[in-house]
Coordinates of C-alpha atoms in Angstrom, one line a residue:
X67 CA 59.8 131.3 96.7
X68 CA 59.2 129.5 93.2
X69 CA 58.7 126.0 92.4
X70 CA 61.9 126.0 90.0
X71 CA 63.8 129.3 90.7
X72 CA 64.9 129.9 94.1
X73 CA 62.9 127.2 95.9
X74 CA 64.3 128.1 99.3
X75 CA 65.8 126.1 102.2
X76 CA 62.7 124.2 103.4
X77 CA 63.6 121.0 102.0
X78 CA 66.9 120.8 103.8
X79 CA 65.5 122.1 106.9
X80 CA 63.3 119.1 106.9
X81 CA 66.3 116.8 106.2
X82 CA 68.0 118.2 109.4
X83 CA 64.8 117.8 111.5
X84 CA 65.5 114.0 111.3
X85 CA 68.6 112.0 112.3
X86 CA 71.2 113.8 110.1
X87 CA 74.6 113.0 108.9
X88 CA 76.7 115.9 108.1
X89 CA 77.7 115.7 104.3
X90 CA 78.1 119.3 103.9
X91 CA 81.7 118.8 103.1
X92 CA 80.6 118.1 99.3
X93 CA 79.6 121.9 99.3
X94 CA 83.3 122.9 99.6
X95 CA 84.2 120.5 96.7
X96 CA 81.7 122.3 94.5
X97 CA 82.6 125.6 95.7
X98 CA 86.2 125.1 94.4
X99 CA 84.7 124.8 90.8
X100 CA 82.7 128.0 91.0
X101 CA 83.6 130.3 88.1
X102 CA 86.2 127.9 86.7
X103 CA 86.6 126.0 83.5
X104 CA 85.5 122.8 85.9
X105 CA 82.3 124.5 87.2
X106 CA 79.9 121.7 85.8
X107 CA 79.8 118.7 87.9
X108 CA 77.9 115.5 87.4
X109 CA 77.7 112.8 90.4
X110 CA 75.9 109.8 89.8
X111 CA 74.8 107.2 92.4
X112 CA 72.2 104.3 92.9
X113 CA 68.9 104.9 94.3
X114 CA 68.8 105.2 98.1
X115 CA 72.2 106.7 98.2
X116 CA 71.2 110.5 99.2
X117 CA 71.3 111.9 95.6
X118 CA 68.3 114.2 96.1
X119 CA 69.2 115.2 99.8
X120 CA 72.5 116.3 98.5
X121 CA 70.8 118.4 95.8
X122 CA 68.5 119.8 98.4
X123 CA 71.5 120.8 100.4
X124 CA 73.2 122.7 97.7
X125 CA 69.9 124.4 96.6
X126 CA 69.7 125.6 100.3
X127 CA 73.4 126.8 100.6
X128 CA 73.3 128.6 97.0
X129 CA 69.8 130.2 97.1
X130 CA 70.1 133.9 97.2
X131 CA 66.3 134.4 98.3
X132 CA 67.0 133.1 101.7
X133 CA 69.1 133.2 104.4
X134 CA 70.5 129.7 105.1
X135 CA 73.3 130.6 107.7
X136 CA 71.3 129.1 110.6
X137 CA 71.3 125.7 108.8
X138 CA 75.0 125.4 108.0
X139 CA 76.3 127.3 111.1
X140 CA 78.0 124.5 113.0
X141 CA 78.3 121.9 110.1
X142 CA 81.5 120.9 108.3
X143 CA 81.2 123.5 105.4
X144 CA 81.1 126.4 108.1
X145 CA 84.8 125.5 109.0
X146 CA 86.0 125.7 105.4
X147 CA 87.4 129.0 103.8
X148 CA 84.8 129.0 101.0
X149 CA 81.8 128.9 103.4
X150 CA 80.9 132.7 103.4
X151 CA 81.9 133.6 99.9
X152 CA 79.0 131.6 98.2
X153 CA 76.5 131.3 101.0
X154 CA 73.2 132.4 99.5
X155 CA 75.1 134.0 96.4
X156 CA 73.3 132.9 93.4
X157 CA 69.9 132.5 91.7
X158 CA 69.3 128.9 91.8
X159 CA 67.4 126.8 89.2
X160 CA 66.4 123.4 90.6
X161 CA 64.9 120.9 88.1
X162 CA 63.8 117.4 89.1
X163 CA 63.3 115.5 85.9
X164 CA 61.1 112.9 87.6
X165 CA 58.8 115.6 88.6
X166 CA 58.4 117.0 84.9
X167 CA 57.8 113.4 83.7
X168 CA 55.0 112.8 86.2
X169 CA 53.3 116.2 85.3
X170 CA 53.5 115.9 81.5
X171 CA 50.5 114.3 79.8
X172 CA 52.8 112.7 77.4
X173 CA 56.5 111.9 78.1
X174 CA 57.5 112.8 74.6
X175 CA 56.6 116.5 75.8
X176 CA 58.8 116.6 78.6
X177 CA 61.5 118.8 77.2
X178 CA 59.0 121.4 76.0
X179 CA 57.2 121.4 79.5
X180 CA 60.4 122.0 81.3
X181 CA 61.3 124.9 79.0
X182 CA 57.7 126.5 79.2
X183 CA 57.3 126.0 82.8
X184 CA 60.6 127.4 83.9
X185 CA 60.8 130.2 81.5
X186 CA 57.3 131.3 82.8
X187 CA 58.7 131.4 86.3
X188 CA 61.9 133.3 85.4
X189 CA 59.6 136.0 83.6
X190 CA 57.5 136.3 86.6
X191 CA 60.4 137.0 88.6
X192 CA 62.0 139.3 86.3
X193 CA 59.4 140.6 83.9
X194 CA 61.3 143.3 82.6
X195 CA 64.2 141.1 81.4
X196 CA 62.4 138.2 79.7
X197 CA 60.6 138.7 76.6
X198 CA 56.8 137.6 76.6
X199 CA 57.5 135.3 73.6
X200 CA 60.6 133.6 75.0
X201 CA 60.4 129.8 74.9
X202 CA 64.1 128.9 75.3
X203 CA 65.3 128.3 78.8
X204 CA 69.0 129.2 77.8
X205 CA 67.9 132.5 76.4
X206 CA 66.0 133.6 79.4
X207 CA 68.9 132.8 81.8
X208 CA 71.3 134.7 79.4
X209 CA 69.1 137.8 79.3
X210 CA 68.4 137.9 83.0
X211 CA 72.1 137.7 83.9
X212 CA 73.0 140.2 81.3
X213 CA 70.8 142.9 82.8
X214 CA 71.3 142.2 86.4
X215 CA 75.1 141.2 86.3
X216 CA 73.9 138.2 88.6
X217 CA 74.6 134.5 87.9
X218 CA 72.7 131.3 88.1
X219 CA 73.5 127.9 89.6
X220 CA 71.6 125.2 88.1
X221 CA 70.8 121.9 90.1
X222 CA 69.3 119.0 88.0
X223 CA 68.1 116.0 89.9
X224 CA 67.5 112.7 88.4
X225 CA 69.1 113.9 85.1
X226 CA 68.9 110.6 83.4
X227 CA 65.3 109.7 84.3
X228 CA 64.2 110.0 80.5
X229 CA 67.2 107.6 79.7
X230 CA 65.5 105.1 82.0
X231 CA 61.7 105.9 81.3
X232 CA 61.8 106.4 77.7
X233 CA 64.8 104.5 76.9
X234 CA 63.8 103.6 73.3
X235 CA 62.8 107.0 72.2
X236 CA 65.8 108.1 70.4
X237 CA 64.1 111.3 69.2
X238 CA 63.1 112.3 72.7
X239 CA 66.4 111.6 74.1
X240 CA 68.3 113.5 71.5
X241 CA 66.1 116.6 72.0
X242 CA 66.8 116.2 75.7
X243 CA 70.5 116.3 75.2
X244 CA 70.1 119.2 72.8
X245 CA 68.4 121.0 75.6
X246 CA 71.0 120.3 78.1
X247 CA 73.8 121.3 75.7
X248 CA 71.9 124.6 75.2
X249 CA 72.4 125.2 78.8
X250 CA 75.9 124.0 79.5
X251 CA 77.6 124.4 75.8
X252 CA 76.4 127.8 75.0
X253 CA 79.7 129.4 74.3
X254 CA 81.4 132.2 76.3
X255 CA 78.2 134.3 76.7
X256 CA 76.4 131.4 78.4
X257 CA 79.3 130.4 80.5
X258 CA 79.5 134.0 82.0
X259 CA 75.8 133.7 83.2
X260 CA 76.5 130.4 85.1
X261 CA 78.3 130.2 88.3
X262 CA 78.1 126.5 88.0
X263 CA 75.9 123.3 87.8
X264 CA 75.3 120.2 89.6
X265 CA 73.5 117.2 88.1
X266 CA 72.6 113.9 89.9
X267 CA 71.4 110.7 88.8
X268 CA 71.9 107.0 88.6
X269 CA 73.7 106.8 85.3
X270 CA 76.8 108.7 84.1
X271 CA 76.5 111.0 81.3
X272 CA 75.3 109.1 78.0
X273 CA 78.5 108.2 75.6
X274 CA 78.4 108.1 72.0
X275 CA 81.1 105.9 71.1
X276 CA 83.7 106.9 73.6
X277 CA 82.9 110.4 74.0
X278 CA 80.3 111.9 76.6
X279 CA 77.4 113.8 75.2
X280 CA 78.4 116.7 77.5
X281 CA 82.1 116.8 77.5
X282 CA 82.4 120.1 79.8
X283 CA 81.2 118.1 82.8
X284 CA 83.5 116.7 85.5
X285 CA 81.9 113.2 86.1
X286 CA 82.0 111.1 89.4
X287 CA 80.4 107.8 89.5
X288 CA 80.1 104.5 91.2
X289 CA 83.2 103.3 89.1
X290 CA 85.2 106.5 89.6
X291 CA 84.1 108.6 92.5
X292 CA 87.6 109.9 93.2
X293 CA 87.8 112.8 95.8
X294 CA 84.0 112.6 96.2
X295 CA 84.0 108.9 97.3
X296 CA 83.1 109.6 101.0
X297 CA 79.9 111.4 99.7
X298 CA 78.6 108.2 97.6
X299 CA 77.2 107.1 100.9
X300 CA 78.0 107.0 104.8
X301 CA 81.6 106.3 105.8
X302 CA 82.4 103.7 108.3
X303 CA 83.2 106.6 110.8
X304 CA 79.8 108.0 110.6
X305 CA 78.1 104.6 110.7
X306 CA 80.1 103.6 113.8
X307 CA 78.8 107.0 115.2
X308 CA 75.2 106.1 114.4
X309 CA 75.5 102.9 115.9
X310 CA 76.9 104.1 119.2
X311 CA 74.3 106.9 119.4
X312 CA 71.4 104.6 118.8
X313 CA 72.9 101.4 120.8
X314 CA 73.1 99.3 117.8
X315 CA 75.7 96.6 116.9
X316 CA 78.2 97.9 114.3
X317 CA 79.5 94.6 113.3
X318 CA 75.8 93.5 112.3
X319 CA 75.5 96.9 110.5
X320 CA 78.6 96.2 108.6
X321 CA 77.5 92.7 107.5
X322 CA 74.3 93.9 106.2
X323 CA 75.2 97.2 104.6
X324 CA 78.8 97.6 104.1
X325 CA 80.8 96.6 100.9
X326 CA 81.3 99.6 98.6
X327 CA 85.0 100.8 98.8
X328 CA 86.9 103.1 96.6
X329 CA 90.7 103.2 96.3
X330 CA 92.1 103.9 99.7
X331 CA 89.0 105.5 101.1
X332 CA 87.0 104.3 104.1
X333 CA 84.3 101.7 103.4
X334 CA 81.1 103.3 102.1
X335 CA 77.6 102.1 103.3
X336 CA 74.1 102.2 101.8
X337 CA 72.7 105.4 103.5
X338 CA 68.9 104.6 103.2
X339 CA 69.2 101.1 104.5
X340 CA 71.4 102.2 107.4
X341 CA 68.8 104.9 108.4
X342 CA 66.1 102.4 107.9
X343 CA 67.8 99.9 110.3
X344 CA 68.4 102.7 112.9
X345 CA 64.7 104.0 112.8
X346 CA 63.3 100.3 112.8
X347 CA 65.9 99.1 115.3
X348 CA 66.1 96.0 113.1
X349 CA 68.6 94.5 110.6
X350 CA 66.9 93.3 107.2
X351 CA 66.7 93.8 103.7
X352 CA 65.3 97.2 103.0
X353 CA 66.1 97.2 99.4
X354 CA 62.6 96.0 98.6
X355 CA 61.1 99.4 99.8
X356 CA 62.0 101.3 96.7
X357 CA 63.4 98.8 94.3
X358 CA 61.6 95.7 92.8
X359 CA 63.6 92.7 91.7
X360 CA 62.1 92.9 88.0
X361 CA 65.1 95.0 86.8
X362 CA 67.7 93.0 88.4
X363 CA 65.8 89.8 87.3
X364 CA 65.9 91.1 83.7
X365 CA 69.6 92.0 83.5
X366 CA 71.1 88.8 85.2
X367 CA 69.0 86.7 82.9
X368 CA 70.4 88.1 79.7
X369 CA 72.0 85.4 77.7
X370 CA 75.6 86.5 77.4
X371 CA 78.4 84.1 77.6
X372 CA 79.9 83.8 81.1
X373 CA 77.1 86.1 82.7
X374 CA 75.5 83.4 84.8
X375 CA 78.7 81.7 85.9
X376 CA 79.9 85.2 86.9
X377 CA 76.9 85.9 89.2
X378 CA 77.0 82.2 90.6
X379 CA 80.7 82.8 91.4
X380 CA 80.1 86.2 93.0
X381 CA 77.4 84.4 95.2
X382 CA 80.2 81.9 96.2
X383 CA 82.1 85.0 97.4
X384 CA 84.3 85.4 94.2
X385 CA 85.6 88.7 92.8
X386 CA 85.0 89.0 88.9
X387 CA 87.3 90.9 86.6
X388 CA 85.4 93.0 84.1
X389 CA 86.1 95.8 81.7
X390 CA 83.9 99.0 82.1
X391 CA 85.3 101.1 79.4
X392 CA 82.9 100.1 76.6
X393 CA 79.5 100.8 78.6
X394 CA 77.7 103.5 76.8
X395 CA 75.9 104.9 80.0
X396 CA 72.4 103.7 79.1
X397 CA 70.2 100.7 79.6
X398 CA 69.7 99.9 75.9
X399 CA 73.1 99.5 74.4
X400 CA 73.7 96.3 76.5
X401 CA 75.9 94.0 74.3
X402 CA 77.9 91.9 76.6
X403 CA 78.6 90.4 79.9
X404 CA 80.7 93.3 81.1
X405 CA 77.9 95.7 80.0
X406 CA 75.5 94.0 82.1
X407 CA 77.8 93.8 85.3
X408 CA 79.0 97.6 84.7
X409 CA 75.2 98.5 84.7
X410 CA 74.8 96.7 88.0
X411 CA 77.5 98.8 89.5
X412 CA 75.8 102.0 88.7
X413 CA 72.4 100.6 90.1
X414 CA 74.2 99.6 93.4
X415 CA 74.0 95.8 93.0
X416 CA 77.7 95.3 92.6
X417 CA 80.7 96.8 94.2
X418 CA 83.7 97.8 92.0
X419 CA 87.2 98.2 92.8
X420 CA 89.1 100.5 90.4
X421 CA 92.6 99.3 91.4
X422 CA 91.9 95.7 90.5
X423 CA 89.1 96.1 87.9
X424 CA 86.9 93.3 89.9
X425 CA 83.3 93.4 91.1
X426 CA 81.7 91.6 93.8
X427 CA 78.5 91.6 95.5
X428 CA 79.0 94.0 98.6
X429 CA 76.8 92.8 101.4
X430 CA 74.1 90.7 102.8
X431 CA 71.3 92.9 101.9
X432 CA 72.2 92.8 98.2
X433 CA 73.1 89.2 98.3
X434 CA 69.3 88.8 99.1
X435 CA 68.1 90.9 96.3
X436 CA 70.1 88.3 93.9
X437 CA 68.6 85.5 95.6
X438 CA 65.2 86.7 95.0
X439 CA 65.9 87.8 91.6
X440 CA 67.1 84.2 90.8
X441 CA 63.5 82.7 91.1
X442 CA 62.2 81.2 88.1
X443 CA 63.5 79.7 84.8
X444 CA 67.2 79.5 84.2
X445 CA 68.2 79.3 87.7
X446 CA 66.5 76.0 89.0
X447 CA 69.8 74.4 89.9
X448 CA 71.1 77.2 91.8
X449 CA 67.8 77.5 93.6
X450 CA 68.2 73.8 94.6
X451 CA 71.7 74.4 95.9
X452 CA 70.7 77.3 98.0
X453 CA 67.6 75.6 99.3
X454 CA 69.7 72.8 100.4
X455 CA 72.3 75.1 102.2
X456 CA 70.3 75.2 105.5
X457 CA 70.4 71.5 105.9
X458 CA 74.2 71.3 105.0
X459 CA 75.0 73.9 107.9
X460 CA 73.0 72.1 110.4
X461 CA 74.7 68.9 109.5
X462 CA 78.1 70.5 110.0
X463 CA 77.0 71.9 113.3
X464 CA 75.9 68.5 114.3
X465 CA 79.2 66.7 113.2
X466 CA 77.3 64.7 110.8
X467 CA 80.1 64.0 108.2
X468 CA 78.0 61.4 106.1
X469 CA 75.4 64.1 105.7
X470 CA 77.9 66.8 104.9
X471 CA 79.5 64.6 102.1
X472 CA 76.4 63.6 100.6
X473 CA 74.9 67.3 100.6
X474 CA 78.3 68.5 98.7
X475 CA 77.9 65.5 96.3
X476 CA 74.3 66.7 95.4
X477 CA 75.5 70.2 94.8
X478 CA 78.4 69.1 92.5
X479 CA 76.2 67.0 90.7
X480 CA 74.0 70.0 89.5
X481 CA 74.4 71.0 85.9
X482 CA 76.3 74.2 86.9
X483 CA 79.7 74.5 85.1
X484 CA 80.9 76.8 87.9
X485 CA 80.5 74.2 90.4
X486 CA 82.6 71.8 88.5
X487 CA 85.9 72.7 90.3
X488 CA 89.3 71.7 89.3
X489 CA 91.5 73.2 91.9
X490 CA 91.2 74.5 95.6
X491 CA 90.1 78.1 94.6
X492 CA 87.1 76.7 92.6
X493 CA 86.3 74.2 95.5
X494 CA 86.3 77.2 97.9
X495 CA 83.9 79.1 95.7
X496 CA 81.6 75.9 95.4
X497 CA 81.7 75.2 99.2
X498 CA 81.0 79.0 99.9
X499 CA 78.0 78.8 97.7
X500 CA 76.9 75.4 99.3
X501 CA 76.8 77.1 102.7
X502 CA 75.0 80.2 101.1
X503 CA 72.3 80.7 103.8
X504 CA 74.9 80.4 106.6
X505 CA 75.6 84.0 105.9
X506 CA 72.4 85.0 107.7
X507 CA 74.1 83.7 111.0
X508 CA 77.7 84.2 110.1
X509 CA 80.4 86.4 108.6
X510 CA 82.1 84.2 106.0
X511 CA 85.6 85.1 105.3
X512 CA 87.7 83.4 102.9
X513 CA 91.4 83.1 103.3
X514 CA 91.4 84.5 106.6
X515 CA 95.0 85.3 107.9
X516 CA 95.6 83.4 111.0
X517 CA 98.6 81.3 112.6
X518 CA 101.2 80.5 110.0
X519 CA 99.2 81.0 107.0
X520 CA 95.5 81.4 105.7
X521 CA 92.5 79.3 106.7
X522 CA 90.6 78.6 103.5
X523 CA 87.1 79.5 105.1
X524 CA 86.3 81.1 108.6
X525 CA 82.6 81.3 109.8
X526 CA 82.3 83.9 112.6
X527 CA 79.0 83.9 114.3
X528 CA 76.8 87.0 114.2
X529 CA 76.2 88.6 117.6
X530 CA 72.6 87.3 117.4
X531 CA 73.5 83.7 116.5
X532 CA 73.9 81.0 119.1
X533 CA 76.1 78.9 116.8
X534 CA 79.8 77.7 117.0
X535 CA 82.6 79.2 114.8
X536 CA 83.6 77.2 111.9
X537 CA 87.3 76.8 110.5
X538 CA 87.0 74.9 107.1
X539 CA 90.2 73.8 105.3
X540 CA 89.8 72.4 102.0
X541 CA 92.0 69.9 100.0
X542 CA 91.9 68.8 96.4
X543 CA 93.1 65.3 95.7
X544 CA 94.6 64.9 99.3
X545 CA 92.8 64.2 102.5
X546 CA 90.1 65.6 104.9
X547 CA 92.5 64.3 107.7
X548 CA 95.2 66.1 106.1
X549 CA 93.2 69.2 106.1
X550 CA 92.5 69.0 109.9
X551 CA 96.2 68.6 110.5
X552 CA 96.9 71.7 108.8
X553 CA 94.5 73.7 110.8
X554 CA 96.0 72.5 113.9
X555 CA 99.7 72.7 112.7
X556 CA 99.2 76.2 111.4
X557 CA 97.1 77.5 114.4
X558 CA 94.5 79.0 112.3
X559 CA 92.4 79.3 115.4
X560 CA 94.5 82.3 116.5
X561 CA 92.1 84.8 114.7
X562 CA 89.2 83.0 116.3
X563 CA 90.8 83.1 120.0
X564 CA 87.4 84.2 121.6
X565 CA 85.4 81.3 119.9
X566 CA 87.9 78.6 120.9
X567 CA 85.5 77.1 123.5
X568 CA 82.8 76.8 120.8
X569 CA 84.9 76.2 117.5
X570 CA 84.5 73.4 114.9
X571 CA 87.4 72.3 112.6
X572 CA 86.1 71.0 109.5
X573 CA 88.3 69.3 106.8
X574 CA 87.0 68.8 103.4
X575 CA 88.7 67.0 100.5
X576 CA 87.6 66.3 97.0
X577 CA 89.2 63.3 95.1
X578 CA 88.3 63.5 91.4
X579 CA 89.3 59.9 91.0
X580 CA 87.4 58.4 93.8
X581 CA 85.1 55.7 92.2
X582 CA 81.7 56.6 94.0
X583 CA 81.9 59.4 96.9
X584 CA 84.3 62.2 95.8
X585 CA 83.9 64.2 98.9
X586 CA 85.1 63.2 102.1
X587 CA 84.6 65.3 105.4
X588 CA 86.1 65.1 109.1
X589 CA 84.5 67.4 111.7
X590 CA 86.3 67.9 115.3
X591 CA 85.8 70.1 118.2
X592 CA 88.8 72.3 118.7
X593 CA 89.1 71.2 122.3

């Protein structure tokens, strides 16, 4: 068993020894590409979304130096027709680029370190087939394949690590891309030596203009996972099963870690966070375990037109339209608001809907990351608004209409353009932001289908929260009393039937022409 060539199946065995969610169906997708024109796959996902677990699984399955049947028998892949055909069928090269960066004295030497180390290991395994002076990995692979008649499968984990760690070293990055092109664009001879390849990382393959630097790869990412969407993270079915097995509340798990959805597939959850919650028996923000807020803080502080307003609007529950096509798949060619937001999709901080072209903050955990990242210059007004939201919620629960009106006036007076509403939709965004910290105890639903229409805002208490449910109806240049009447006339409480013995109806009106106090509020018990 080598470090890079045929590493064995021990890594996957260790993964299975813990709480394991079967994602081996991914193997069947890769098997369909073996020895075809689509045999090169790049599947990028954020940190903490199981990239290295998937790479270890594929290595264990394809590695011809071991017998992995016992690890896969009974799992999903064992029920697929392709299972036996490719089980332990190839010489596998496993390259973890972060590992090579860590063992290189100088990051500029990484490409030569990779070639030297891996060629040496291939030479040790096939001493008669690799020349003593060979230094090019592609040549070593080609030589061995020609003389043995066997094929290689290449797995590259954290393929984009150099684009993140040495982002400004154009010479190194071009050298690295040339190395990859040598492996994967080496003409018919090289293609005949490879059964396939699987690359994973955070960023999609670097683009130059509109063209990918490695055009032969089939790419799947957080903006277009297509048929691999269920392997981005844990599906809702898988999370329900974990919750049932571990006696944990599914709705609370959903509030914290759900929010990524693709086309018509199931919702996708952050795997590492879900597993951390299961292990620790506690719902909280686990993003801090492997991510600092500095990178997020850096990007959201970029001074592009509309970026700050977009982030504030998303904190208020809005979905923001963006264009992702111009993003160059690196962290240096950031030239617009849309570039920043597209990068945040790939980093896992935003969820993207391909059908609508919109992004949103996916869940409570990520909202907390944004809140922490906004500390400091440039976000003082929003910090003030968020800090005041605890008092606003308590005033609402207490039925203190005057305090609610005063709090909303103060938030509206902040120097934040997105809070200067001019219709009921922008009013809804601002009110959601004003009640920001309520999401710690509530699921907040905008435009909840109910009765004879849609309630503007519904606050559904979390299982742990001893608080009333809230139905909030908003009016613009009308009356708070009219808002309350609408709730009752249209029977919005229908969707909150189980809370009707502890339900508050809240009517809020904003009158732009009022001489002094522009907000008025009425709060009533449903009974």
